Amino acid sequence: MPLLARDGAVVLTGYENTADALVVAAARVLGSRLRELYPHRVRTSQDAGPVHLHADSFDLVVDVGGVPSRRRHPDEDHVLIQYVRPARSGGDSCALDAYGFVDGLASTDPTLLDFLTGTDVDLYGKWAGLRGLPSTPRVARHVEYTRTGRRIVRRTDGAVPLHRDPDTDRVRAMLTRFDETVHALEPTLPRFRLAEGDILVLDNYRCRHGRDAHTGERTVRILTLRTADAR
């Protein structure tokens, strides 16, 4: 879809409010580029605080009848979010073009840019005790490239310094600086509120998304996937 390639995010309307609609939407938008779909999940929140901007990926393998089965992949390059039940009030969404954010750091905060592009971290280290998460650390930089040249810009709440990294104090300080910089941007971003059944499609290597605090119950369905262009 040209709009997705241009902007990194699109909103699809006119879909049924069903899990099947997510799969149909993925096929229509990405077509023959689809490589692997992961099980959709339902997320419900009640009278919840804000969700900060993030790029949604994870590394989760479970055992199904003695066969290892992947439920999430750290290199998911697209995510589809369907609005099942909007909150009574609040809960509006926001998105950020992370490519533009990173490019802007060259003039606004070159020290943070150097950290994001030049320092290895353990992306999921905060969640090391979670069942299904591999025990081997996922070492990467926040900004990297695939073998085909696609830029990956990450933000995960699970990132920590590498074990016994001699630069641990600096890494922790820079992770905090990264969080504070992103959080400061959030109030300046436009908000949008989708109707039941609408689907937000995001290039997960490029766009971060989040939502405001809300009252009442809010439910979304989420489908993550990899295309032929993924790492």
XYZ file of C-alpha atoms in Angstrom:
231
model
C 0.000 0.000 0.000
C 1.593 3.312 -1.080
C 0.263 5.259 1.927
C 1.802 2.793 4.376
C 5.144 2.994 2.587
C 4.975 6.794 2.595
C 3.765 7.450 6.150
C 4.534 4.265 8.082
C 0.962 4.023 9.386
C -2.577 3.847 7.990
C -6.089 3.470 9.396
C -8.428 0.974 7.718
C -12.191 1.431 8.027
C -15.189 -0.673 7.036
C -13.962 -3.960 8.536
C -16.046 -6.268 10.686
C -15.216 -6.256 14.379
C -13.737 -9.773 14.317
C -10.352 -11.438 14.676
C -10.650 -12.772 11.118
C -10.786 -9.195 9.861
C -7.247 -8.617 11.115
C -5.902 -11.465 8.995
C -7.860 -10.310 5.950
C -6.563 -6.764 6.418
C -2.966 -7.988 6.679
C -3.338 -9.945 3.443
C -4.924 -7.017 1.603
C -2.336 -4.484 2.742
C 0.816 -6.604 2.515
C -0.173 -9.281 -0.010
C 2.522 -11.670 -1.165
C 5.071 -9.985 1.109
C 3.517 -11.781 4.119
C 5.998 -14.198 5.643
C 4.724 -15.252 9.067
C 1.689 -14.359 11.212
C 1.636 -14.789 14.990
C -1.440 -15.602 17.105
C -3.642 -12.572 17.651
C -4.179 -11.434 21.220
C -6.871 -9.433 22.992
C -5.887 -6.672 25.399
C -8.475 -5.188 27.776
C -7.764 -2.371 30.213
C -10.040 -0.841 32.849
C -9.609 2.715 34.162
C -5.965 2.610 33.067
C -3.089 5.055 32.919
C -1.296 6.054 29.712
C 0.712 3.685 27.536
C 3.890 5.444 26.432
C 5.169 5.380 22.870
C 6.710 2.031 22.019
C 7.560 -0.247 19.115
C 5.828 -3.520 19.859
C 7.946 -6.674 19.566
C 8.820 -9.586 21.821
C 10.490 -13.012 21.807
C 8.139 -15.686 23.135
C 8.178 -19.440 22.439
C 5.753 -21.918 24.039
C 5.424 -25.711 24.000
C 2.292 -27.002 22.256
C 1.991 -30.791 22.437
C 5.748 -31.170 22.705
C 6.461 -28.905 19.730
C 8.073 -25.464 20.264
C 5.710 -22.841 18.835
C 6.517 -19.193 18.389
C 3.885 -16.725 19.617
C 5.947 -13.559 19.216
C 9.075 -12.658 17.267
C 11.636 -9.965 18.119
C 11.750 -8.905 14.466
C 8.025 -8.397 13.861
C 8.009 -5.607 11.307
C 4.274 -4.813 11.223
C 1.509 -4.649 13.797
C -2.260 -4.364 13.262
C -4.457 -3.070 16.085
C -8.245 -3.368 15.840
C -10.501 -1.341 18.129
C -12.996 -3.731 19.671
C -14.462 -1.515 22.398
C -13.454 2.159 22.798
C -13.179 3.542 26.323
C -16.011 5.578 27.815
C -13.672 8.585 27.901
C -10.006 9.093 27.056
C -7.870 6.345 25.572
C -7.105 8.284 22.394
C -4.144 7.011 20.376
C -0.986 8.702 19.137
C 1.848 7.687 16.837
C 5.341 8.932 16.105
C 7.506 8.631 12.998
C 10.625 7.320 14.752
C 12.757 7.825 11.639
C 12.079 11.548 11.836
C 12.685 11.502 15.591
C 16.095 9.838 15.225
C 17.133 12.082 12.334
C 16.236 15.127 14.407
C 18.536 14.047 17.231
C 21.529 14.926 15.065
C 20.847 18.571 15.901
C 18.856 18.370 19.159
C 20.724 15.664 21.094
C 23.717 14.110 19.282
C 24.802 12.335 22.485
C 21.532 10.418 22.610
C 21.821 9.670 18.890
C 25.299 8.213 19.419
C 23.925 6.011 22.190
C 20.982 4.715 20.156
C 23.102 3.913 17.121
C 26.319 2.812 18.823
C 25.583 1.013 22.104
C 24.491 -2.597 22.569
C 21.826 -3.331 25.208
C 19.861 -6.379 26.308
C 16.457 -5.584 24.792
C 14.402 -7.828 27.103
C 16.613 -8.040 30.164
C 13.992 -6.588 32.543
C 11.743 -9.541 31.753
C 14.357 -12.300 32.141
C 12.133 -14.333 34.502
C 9.186 -14.555 32.116
C 8.328 -18.121 31.074
C 8.802 -18.638 27.349
C 11.349 -15.852 26.987
C 14.720 -17.303 25.895
C 17.422 -17.225 28.564
C 19.983 -15.980 26.030
C 20.092 -12.156 26.125
C 18.809 -10.399 23.015
C 21.723 -8.071 22.320
C 21.083 -5.235 19.875
C 21.186 -1.500 19.376
C 18.118 0.694 19.372
C 18.827 1.729 15.785
C 20.025 -0.939 13.346
C 19.580 -2.059 9.732
C 18.407 -5.287 8.144
C 20.443 -7.071 5.492
C 18.191 -5.456 2.855
C 18.814 -1.972 4.225
C 15.605 -1.359 6.199
C 16.207 0.771 9.258
C 14.906 -0.552 12.594
C 14.181 2.002 15.329
C 13.268 0.297 18.605
C 11.834 1.350 21.930
C 11.102 -1.283 24.543
C 10.539 -0.943 28.285
C 12.586 -4.126 28.744
C 16.000 -2.746 27.760
C 18.837 -2.953 30.321
C 22.655 -2.794 30.198
C 24.480 -5.967 29.231
C 25.584 -8.205 32.094
C 28.745 -6.816 33.670
C 29.028 -4.100 31.040
C 31.844 -1.826 32.288
C 29.777 1.099 30.982
C 26.656 0.129 32.961
C 26.160 3.466 34.724
C 26.302 5.420 31.467
C 23.944 2.987 29.731
C 21.393 3.272 32.531
C 21.623 7.057 32.429
C 21.124 7.095 28.662
C 18.164 4.719 28.837
C 16.560 7.137 31.303
C 17.384 10.070 29.026
C 15.800 8.226 26.097
C 12.621 7.586 28.097
C 12.391 11.195 29.259
C 12.903 12.531 25.731
C 10.146 10.314 24.321
C 7.760 11.097 27.186
C 8.284 14.832 26.629
C 7.209 14.445 22.988
C 3.957 12.660 23.742
C 1.831 15.696 24.729
C 2.747 17.436 21.445
C 1.483 14.642 19.166
C -1.946 14.691 17.463
C -4.511 12.302 18.931
C -6.945 10.117 17.000
C -9.883 7.991 18.115
C -11.033 5.075 15.994
C -14.491 3.508 15.739
C -15.290 -0.106 16.577
C -13.782 -2.400 13.951
C -11.297 0.148 12.587
C -7.730 -1.146 12.208
C -4.500 0.766 12.742
C -1.649 -0.677 10.638
C 1.900 0.276 11.645
C 5.339 -0.285 10.169
C 6.847 -1.597 13.388
C 10.405 -0.757 12.337
C 9.485 2.889 11.807
C 6.533 3.957 13.966
C 5.960 4.055 17.699
C 2.454 4.139 19.111
C 0.806 4.790 22.467
C -2.443 5.903 24.061
C -3.800 8.252 26.705
C -5.209 7.285 30.088
C -8.879 6.321 30.036
C -11.907 5.583 32.173
C -14.132 2.581 31.630
C -13.169 -0.526 29.691
C -11.136 -0.405 26.490
C -10.415 -3.480 24.343
C -8.239 -3.989 21.267
C -7.121 -6.965 19.204
C -3.475 -7.085 18.144
C -1.851 -9.045 15.324
C 1.900 -8.981 14.760
C 3.731 -10.411 11.753
C 6.844 -10.511 9.657
C 7.032 -9.746 5.958
C 9.631 -10.755 3.382
C 11.394 -7.476 4.184
C 11.861 -8.267 7.884
C 15.196 -9.061 9.430
